[in-house]
Amino acid sequence: MRTKILVFFCIILRVYSQTMNDSTKLIMDLLNGYDRLVRPVIDQSKPVSLNISMDLVAIQEFDEVLDKFSVVAIVYITWMDPRMMWNPLNYNGLYTTTIPVSDLWTPNLIVGNSFDKIEPIGADWMRVRYYANGFSLYSPGDVFKTTCSVDVTFYPFDTQSCKIMLIPWGSLPNEITIIASSDVVFQTFFSENGEWEVLSTSVVTDETVIFPFIQFNIKMKRRPTFFLVNVILPIIFLGLLNILVFLLPAESGERISFAITVLLSIAVFLTLVGDNLPKTSKPMSMICYFLLVNLSLSTIICITTILNLRFYHKPEWKPVPRLLVAITRKLNCMSTPARDAVQPFNPATINEISGIEKAKISNQTSNKELVPAVTWKDISRMVDKVTCTLSFLWLFVSSTTFIVMISNNQEIT
């Protein structure tokens, strides 16, 4: 019984094995009389339908200064070619084959928003895969360098949207139609980028213009950790360090050099940030304004330090203005010496002053003498206290405002 079943299946089932001769014969038959200059459609009045999709492999470069966006990607292009149809039974079951691009018709696709030069995608060494029903698959991979409008308003917490536009150069809408195979860009072989995170992708086609095109949109967000650690936090720390200049003793002689050193450090950070941003005024990065505010604060601290040292080293014999004395006493909670009331002199009443009243007058005179006088050094210390408080409030408000505005942008994104 088993032998009969085995013989039955051997008769019914066919096993195909393709040889080199089968592949050679198939390719020769397909290319016999093939003209690569003619579009693959029987009725030349009808367009060739191209189904196109993209597979993002890696984000190679994003240059904010040059508005340059570079990615490594694979483009999948499919169409039907009636000249490339055959019966697999005539070739021992061979149902698919590949042929070099140089011998075939392929769509002449270019990058419409190329950064440096216009040239077709793909290369002659690449191959097109054909199936027995005429289905054609061409999947060129390349580095696509495109222009991208950069918005650095919230740098380095920014979100950028870039596009790759493919155009069948020289073909009109009645010759080639483009259909998006997918609504998104595939990420089958995608390698994560250390600086950018892909948020979303989309695909758009348009055949209402002279040349139909397909556009792949990529929205990505910068990973801000590197810039946060190496730029923003050091700027805030420098601002705090700058305020500490008012805690240095005036006798040390290091106040001015300390303040100028911090001022130059902030100026260096401003230069570093400027080198990484486009040389445009619209839009302007918020971090530039933040650095400018800190630079202004540092400049004011330097000026205040210089003027305050002049107060500290003024001669003691020079009188202190009454306004400064009043402000200093108010801020330092110092008592104000009582003014002697002017009474009319009456010799008759001198003998009537009792011993208790004499003691009271003597006590008031002693208290008046104990009230400390306000010196120029007191004025200097008062200026230190006021300027330190105002500088800290300035730094706190500016830093908080910057962080809040950046956070709002992150929530919107």
Coordinates of C-alpha atoms in Angstrom, one line a residue:
M1 CA 0.0 0.0 0.0
R2 CA 2.8 2.4 0.9
T3 CA 4.6 1.7 -2.4
K4 CA 1.5 2.5 -4.4
I5 CA 1.0 5.8 -2.5
L6 CA 4.7 6.7 -3.2
V7 CA 4.4 5.9 -6.9
F8 CA 1.2 8.0 -7.1
F9 CA 2.9 11.1 -5.6
C10 CA 5.9 10.7 -7.8
I11 CA 3.7 10.7 -10.9
I12 CA 1.5 13.7 -9.7
L13 CA 4.2 16.0 -8.2
R14 CA 6.8 17.7 -10.4
V15 CA 10.2 18.8 -9.2
Y16 CA 11.8 21.7 -11.0
S17 CA 15.6 22.3 -11.0
Q18 CA 16.9 25.4 -12.9
T19 CA 20.3 25.3 -14.5
M20 CA 22.7 28.0 -15.7
N21 CA 21.5 27.3 -19.2
D22 CA 17.9 28.1 -18.2
S23 CA 18.9 31.5 -16.7
T24 CA 21.0 32.3 -19.7
K25 CA 18.3 31.4 -22.1
L26 CA 15.7 33.4 -20.2
I27 CA 17.8 36.6 -20.1
M28 CA 18.6 36.3 -23.8
D29 CA 15.0 35.8 -24.7
L30 CA 13.9 38.8 -22.5
L31 CA 16.5 41.2 -23.9
N32 CA 16.0 40.1 -27.5
G33 CA 14.6 43.1 -29.2
Y34 CA 14.3 45.0 -25.9
D35 CA 14.7 48.8 -26.3
R36 CA 15.6 50.5 -23.0
L37 CA 14.6 53.9 -24.4
V38 CA 10.9 53.0 -24.7
R39 CA 8.6 53.2 -21.7
P40 CA 7.3 49.7 -20.5
V41 CA 3.7 50.1 -21.6
I42 CA 1.9 48.6 -24.7
D43 CA -0.3 51.7 -25.2
Q44 CA 2.2 54.6 -25.3
S45 CA -0.6 57.1 -24.8
K46 CA -1.0 55.7 -21.2
P47 CA 1.4 56.5 -18.4
V48 CA 3.6 54.0 -16.5
S49 CA 2.5 53.7 -12.9
L50 CA 5.3 53.8 -10.4
N51 CA 4.8 52.6 -6.9
I52 CA 7.5 54.2 -4.7
S53 CA 8.4 53.8 -1.0
M54 CA 11.4 54.6 1.1
D55 CA 13.3 52.7 3.8
L56 CA 15.3 55.0 6.1
V57 CA 18.6 53.4 7.1
A58 CA 20.4 56.2 9.0
I59 CA 20.6 59.9 9.6
Q60 CA 24.1 60.7 8.5
E61 CA 24.3 64.5 9.0
F62 CA 22.3 67.6 9.9
D63 CA 24.2 70.8 9.5
E64 CA 22.3 73.8 11.0
V65 CA 24.8 76.3 9.6
L66 CA 24.6 75.1 6.0
D67 CA 20.9 73.9 6.1
K68 CA 22.1 70.5 5.0
F69 CA 20.3 67.2 5.7
S70 CA 21.9 63.9 4.7
V71 CA 20.4 60.4 5.1
V72 CA 21.2 56.9 4.0
A73 CA 18.0 55.4 2.5
I74 CA 16.7 52.7 0.1
V75 CA 14.1 53.6 -2.4
Y76 CA 11.7 50.8 -3.5
I77 CA 10.3 51.3 -7.1
T78 CA 7.9 48.9 -8.7
W79 CA 6.1 48.8 -12.0
M80 CA 4.7 46.4 -14.6
D81 CA 6.7 45.7 -17.7
P82 CA 4.8 43.6 -20.3
R83 CA 7.9 42.9 -22.2
M84 CA 9.4 41.0 -19.2
M85 CA 6.7 38.3 -19.0
W86 CA 7.4 34.6 -19.5
N87 CA 6.1 31.2 -18.8
P88 CA 8.1 29.6 -16.0
L89 CA 7.4 26.1 -17.3
N90 CA 9.5 26.9 -20.4
Y91 CA 12.5 27.5 -18.2
N92 CA 12.2 24.6 -15.7
G93 CA 10.1 26.6 -13.2
L94 CA 12.4 29.7 -13.2
Y95 CA 9.9 32.5 -12.1
T96 CA 12.3 35.3 -11.3
T97 CA 15.6 36.8 -12.4
T98 CA 17.7 39.9 -12.1
I99 CA 19.2 42.0 -14.9
P100 CA 21.7 45.0 -14.7
V101 CA 20.2 48.4 -14.8
S102 CA 22.4 49.4 -17.8
D103 CA 20.4 47.0 -20.1
L104 CA 16.9 48.1 -19.0
W105 CA 14.4 50.9 -18.8
T106 CA 14.3 52.4 -15.4
P107 CA 12.7 55.7 -14.2
N108 CA 15.0 58.7 -14.3
L109 CA 14.4 59.8 -10.7
I110 CA 16.4 62.8 -9.3
V111 CA 16.4 64.5 -5.9
G112 CA 14.5 67.7 -6.5
N113 CA 15.8 69.5 -3.4
S114 CA 19.4 68.2 -3.7
F115 CA 22.0 70.1 -1.7
D116 CA 24.9 70.1 -4.1
K117 CA 24.2 68.6 -7.5
I118 CA 21.4 67.1 -9.6
E119 CA 21.9 63.5 -10.7
P120 CA 19.8 60.4 -11.0
I121 CA 19.5 58.1 -8.1
G122 CA 21.0 54.6 -8.4
A123 CA 24.0 53.3 -10.4
D124 CA 24.6 51.1 -13.4
W125 CA 26.0 48.2 -11.3
M126 CA 22.6 47.8 -9.6
R127 CA 20.1 45.3 -10.8
V128 CA 16.4 45.1 -11.4
R129 CA 14.4 42.0 -10.2
Y130 CA 11.8 40.7 -12.6
Y131 CA 9.0 38.2 -12.0
A132 CA 7.3 36.0 -14.6
N133 CA 4.1 38.2 -14.5
G134 CA 6.1 41.3 -15.5
F135 CA 6.4 42.7 -12.0
S136 CA 9.6 44.8 -11.7
L137 CA 11.4 45.8 -8.5
Y138 CA 14.2 48.3 -8.5
S139 CA 15.6 49.2 -5.1
P140 CA 18.5 51.7 -5.3
G141 CA 20.2 52.7 -2.1
D142 CA 22.1 56.0 -1.7
V143 CA 23.1 58.9 0.5
F144 CA 20.5 61.6 -0.1
K145 CA 21.9 65.1 0.6
T146 CA 19.1 67.7 0.6
T147 CA 18.4 71.2 1.7
C148 CA 16.4 71.7 4.9
S149 CA 15.0 75.0 6.3
V150 CA 16.3 75.1 9.9
D151 CA 14.3 76.6 12.8
V152 CA 16.7 77.1 15.7
T153 CA 14.4 79.2 17.9
F154 CA 14.4 76.6 20.6
Y155 CA 17.9 75.3 20.0
P156 CA 19.1 72.9 21.4
F157 CA 15.6 71.7 22.3
D158 CA 14.4 72.1 18.7
T159 CA 12.3 70.0 16.4
Q160 CA 13.1 69.9 12.7
S161 CA 11.1 68.8 9.6
C162 CA 13.0 67.9 6.5
K163 CA 12.0 66.4 3.2
I164 CA 13.3 64.3 0.3
M165 CA 11.6 65.1 -3.0
L166 CA 12.0 62.6 -5.9
I167 CA 11.0 63.8 -9.4
P168 CA 10.9 61.7 -12.6
W169 CA 13.0 64.2 -14.5
G170 CA 11.9 64.9 -18.1
S171 CA 8.6 62.9 -17.7
L172 CA 5.2 64.5 -17.9
P173 CA 2.2 63.4 -15.9
N174 CA 0.7 61.7 -18.9
E175 CA 3.9 59.6 -19.2
I176 CA 4.6 58.6 -15.6
T177 CA 2.3 58.6 -12.6
I178 CA 3.6 58.2 -9.1
I179 CA 1.8 56.3 -6.4
A180 CA 2.9 56.1 -2.8
S181 CA 3.2 52.5 -1.7
S182 CA 3.0 53.5 2.0
D183 CA 1.9 56.5 4.0
V184 CA 5.1 56.5 6.1
V185 CA 8.8 56.0 5.6
F186 CA 9.9 52.5 6.6
Q187 CA 12.6 52.0 9.2
T188 CA 13.3 48.3 8.7
F189 CA 17.1 48.8 8.8
F190 CA 17.2 52.0 10.7
S191 CA 20.1 52.7 13.1
E192 CA 19.5 55.1 15.9
N193 CA 21.3 58.5 15.7
G194 CA 23.0 59.8 18.8
E195 CA 21.9 63.4 18.2
W196 CA 18.5 63.1 16.5
E197 CA 15.4 61.1 17.3
V198 CA 12.8 60.4 14.5
L199 CA 9.4 61.5 15.7
S200 CA 7.2 60.8 12.7
T201 CA 7.3 60.4 8.9
S202 CA 4.9 60.9 6.1
V203 CA 4.6 60.6 2.3
V204 CA 3.0 63.1 -0.1
T205 CA 2.5 62.9 -3.9
D206 CA 1.5 65.6 -6.3
E207 CA 0.7 65.3 -10.0
T208 CA -0.8 68.7 -10.6
V209 CA 2.5 70.3 -11.4
I210 CA 4.6 70.0 -14.6
F211 CA 6.7 67.2 -13.2
P212 CA 4.9 64.8 -10.8
F213 CA 6.8 64.1 -7.6
I214 CA 6.8 62.2 -4.4
Q215 CA 7.9 63.8 -1.1
F216 CA 9.1 61.9 2.0
N217 CA 8.8 64.0 5.2
I218 CA 10.9 63.3 8.2
K219 CA 10.2 65.0 11.5
M220 CA 12.9 64.6 14.1
K221 CA 13.8 66.0 17.6
R222 CA 17.3 66.8 18.8
R223 CA 18.6 64.9 21.8
P224 CA 19.5 67.9 24.1
T225 CA 21.5 66.1 26.8
F226 CA 24.9 66.9 25.3
F227 CA 24.1 70.6 24.9
L228 CA 22.4 70.7 28.3
V229 CA 25.5 69.3 30.1
N230 CA 28.1 71.2 28.0
V231 CA 26.5 74.5 27.3
I232 CA 23.4 75.5 29.3
L233 CA 24.3 74.2 32.8
P234 CA 27.9 75.7 32.6
I235 CA 26.3 79.1 31.7
I236 CA 24.0 78.9 34.7
F237 CA 26.9 77.9 36.9
L238 CA 29.0 80.7 35.6
G239 CA 26.2 83.1 36.4
L240 CA 26.1 81.8 40.0
L241 CA 29.9 82.0 40.2
N242 CA 29.7 85.6 39.0
I243 CA 27.5 86.6 41.8
L244 CA 30.0 85.3 44.4
V245 CA 32.3 88.1 43.5
F246 CA 30.4 90.2 46.1
L247 CA 31.4 87.8 48.8
L248 CA 35.1 88.3 48.2
P249 CA 36.8 90.7 50.7
A250 CA 37.6 94.1 49.1
E251 CA 41.1 93.9 50.6
S252 CA 41.9 90.8 48.6
G253 CA 42.4 92.7 45.4
E254 CA 41.0 89.9 43.3
R255 CA 37.5 91.1 42.7
I256 CA 38.0 92.8 39.4
S257 CA 40.1 90.0 37.9
F258 CA 37.5 87.4 39.1
A259 CA 34.6 89.3 37.5
I260 CA 36.4 89.9 34.2
T261 CA 37.4 86.2 34.0
V262 CA 33.8 85.1 34.3
L263 CA 32.7 87.7 31.8
L264 CA 35.2 86.4 29.3
S265 CA 34.1 82.8 29.9
I266 CA 30.5 83.7 29.1
A267 CA 31.7 85.5 25.9
V268 CA 33.5 82.3 24.9
F269 CA 30.3 80.2 25.3
L270 CA 28.4 82.8 23.2
T271 CA 31.0 82.3 20.5
L272 CA 30.8 78.5 20.6
V273 CA 27.0 78.6 20.4
G274 CA 27.1 81.1 17.5
D275 CA 29.5 78.9 15.5
N276 CA 26.8 76.1 15.6
L277 CA 23.9 78.2 14.5
P278 CA 22.9 79.7 11.1
K279 CA 24.1 83.2 10.4
T280 CA 20.5 84.5 10.1
S281 CA 18.5 86.9 12.2
K282 CA 15.1 85.2 11.6
P283 CA 14.6 83.0 13.4
M284 CA 16.9 83.9 16.3
S285 CA 17.7 81.2 18.8
M286 CA 16.4 81.8 22.3
I287 CA 19.7 80.5 23.8
C288 CA 21.4 83.5 22.1
Y289 CA 19.1 85.9 24.1
F290 CA 19.8 83.9 27.2
L291 CA 23.5 84.2 26.7
L292 CA 23.1 87.9 26.0
V293 CA 21.2 88.4 29.3
N294 CA 23.9 86.6 31.2
L295 CA 26.6 88.6 29.4
S296 CA 24.8 91.8 30.3
L297 CA 24.6 90.7 33.9
S298 CA 28.3 89.9 34.0
T299 CA 29.1 93.3 32.5
I300 CA 27.0 95.1 35.1
I301 CA 28.6 93.1 37.9
C302 CA 32.1 94.2 36.6
I303 CA 31.0 97.9 36.5
T304 CA 29.5 97.7 39.9
T305 CA 32.6 96.0 41.3
I306 CA 34.8 98.8 40.0
L307 CA 32.6 101.5 41.4
N308 CA 32.2 99.8 44.7
L309 CA 35.9 99.5 45.2
R310 CA 36.1 103.2 44.8
F311 CA 33.6 103.6 47.6
Y312 CA 35.6 101.2 49.8
H313 CA 38.9 103.0 49.4
K314 CA 37.7 106.6 49.7
P315 CA 39.3 108.6 52.5
E316 CA 37.5 108.6 55.8
W317 CA 37.6 112.4 56.0
K318 CA 35.4 112.8 53.0
P319 CA 31.7 113.2 54.1
V320 CA 29.2 110.6 53.1
P321 CA 26.1 112.0 51.4
R322 CA 23.0 112.0 53.6
L323 CA 21.0 109.9 51.1
L324 CA 23.6 107.1 51.2
V325 CA 23.7 107.3 54.9
A326 CA 19.9 107.0 55.2
I327 CA 19.8 104.0 52.8
T328 CA 22.6 102.2 54.5
R329 CA 21.0 102.7 58.0
K330 CA 17.7 101.5 56.6
L331 CA 19.1 98.4 55.0
N332 CA 21.5 97.5 57.9
C333 CA 18.8 98.3 60.5
M334 CA 21.1 100.8 62.2
S335 CA 19.6 103.3 64.7
T336 CA 19.4 106.9 63.7
P337 CA 20.9 109.4 66.1
A338 CA 18.3 111.6 67.7
R339 CA 18.5 115.2 66.9
D340 CA 18.7 117.7 69.8
A341 CA 15.5 119.7 70.1
V342 CA 16.2 123.5 70.3
Q343 CA 14.6 124.9 73.4
P344 CA 14.6 128.6 74.4
F345 CA 17.1 129.4 77.1
N346 CA 15.6 130.4 80.4
P347 CA 18.2 131.0 83.2
A348 CA 15.5 130.8 85.8
T349 CA 14.8 127.2 85.2
I350 CA 18.3 126.0 85.5
N351 CA 18.2 125.7 89.2
E352 CA 14.9 123.8 89.0
I353 CA 16.3 120.8 87.2
S354 CA 16.2 117.9 89.6
G355 CA 18.8 115.3 90.0
I356 CA 16.7 112.7 88.2
E357 CA 16.4 114.9 85.2
K358 CA 20.1 115.5 85.1
A359 CA 20.7 111.7 85.2
K360 CA 18.2 111.3 82.3
I361 CA 20.0 113.9 80.2
S362 CA 23.3 112.3 80.9
N363 CA 21.9 108.9 79.8
Q364 CA 20.6 110.3 76.5
T365 CA 23.9 111.9 75.8
S366 CA 25.7 108.5 76.4
N367 CA 23.3 106.7 74.0
K368 CA 23.8 109.3 71.4
E369 CA 27.5 108.9 71.5
L370 CA 27.1 105.0 71.1
V371 CA 25.3 105.3 67.7
P372 CA 27.9 104.2 65.1
A373 CA 28.8 106.6 62.3
V374 CA 28.3 105.5 58.7
T375 CA 31.6 105.2 56.8
W376 CA 32.5 104.7 53.2
K377 CA 33.2 101.1 54.0
D378 CA 29.7 100.7 55.2
I379 CA 28.4 102.1 52.0
S380 CA 30.5 99.6 50.1
R381 CA 29.1 96.7 52.1
M382 CA 25.6 98.0 51.5
V383 CA 26.2 98.1 47.7
D384 CA 27.5 94.5 47.9
K385 CA 24.4 93.3 49.6
V386 CA 22.0 95.1 47.3
T387 CA 23.8 94.1 44.1
C388 CA 24.2 90.5 45.1
T389 CA 20.5 90.2 45.8
L390 CA 19.5 91.9 42.6
S391 CA 22.0 89.8 40.5
F392 CA 20.6 86.6 42.0
L393 CA 17.1 87.6 41.2
W394 CA 18.1 88.6 37.6
L395 CA 19.8 85.2 37.1
F396 CA 16.9 83.3 38.6
V397 CA 14.2 85.1 36.5
S398 CA 16.1 84.8 33.3
S399 CA 16.9 81.1 33.8
T400 CA 13.4 80.3 34.9
T401 CA 11.9 82.1 31.9
F402 CA 14.2 80.3 29.5
I403 CA 13.4 76.9 30.9
V404 CA 9.7 77.6 31.0
M405 CA 9.6 78.7 27.3
I406 CA 11.7 75.6 26.3
S407 CA 9.3 73.4 28.3
N408 CA 6.3 74.8 26.5
N409 CA 7.9 74.0 23.2
Q410 CA 8.6 70.4 24.3
E411 CA 4.9 70.0 25.3
I412 CA 3.7 71.4 21.9
T413 CA 6.0 69.0 20.1

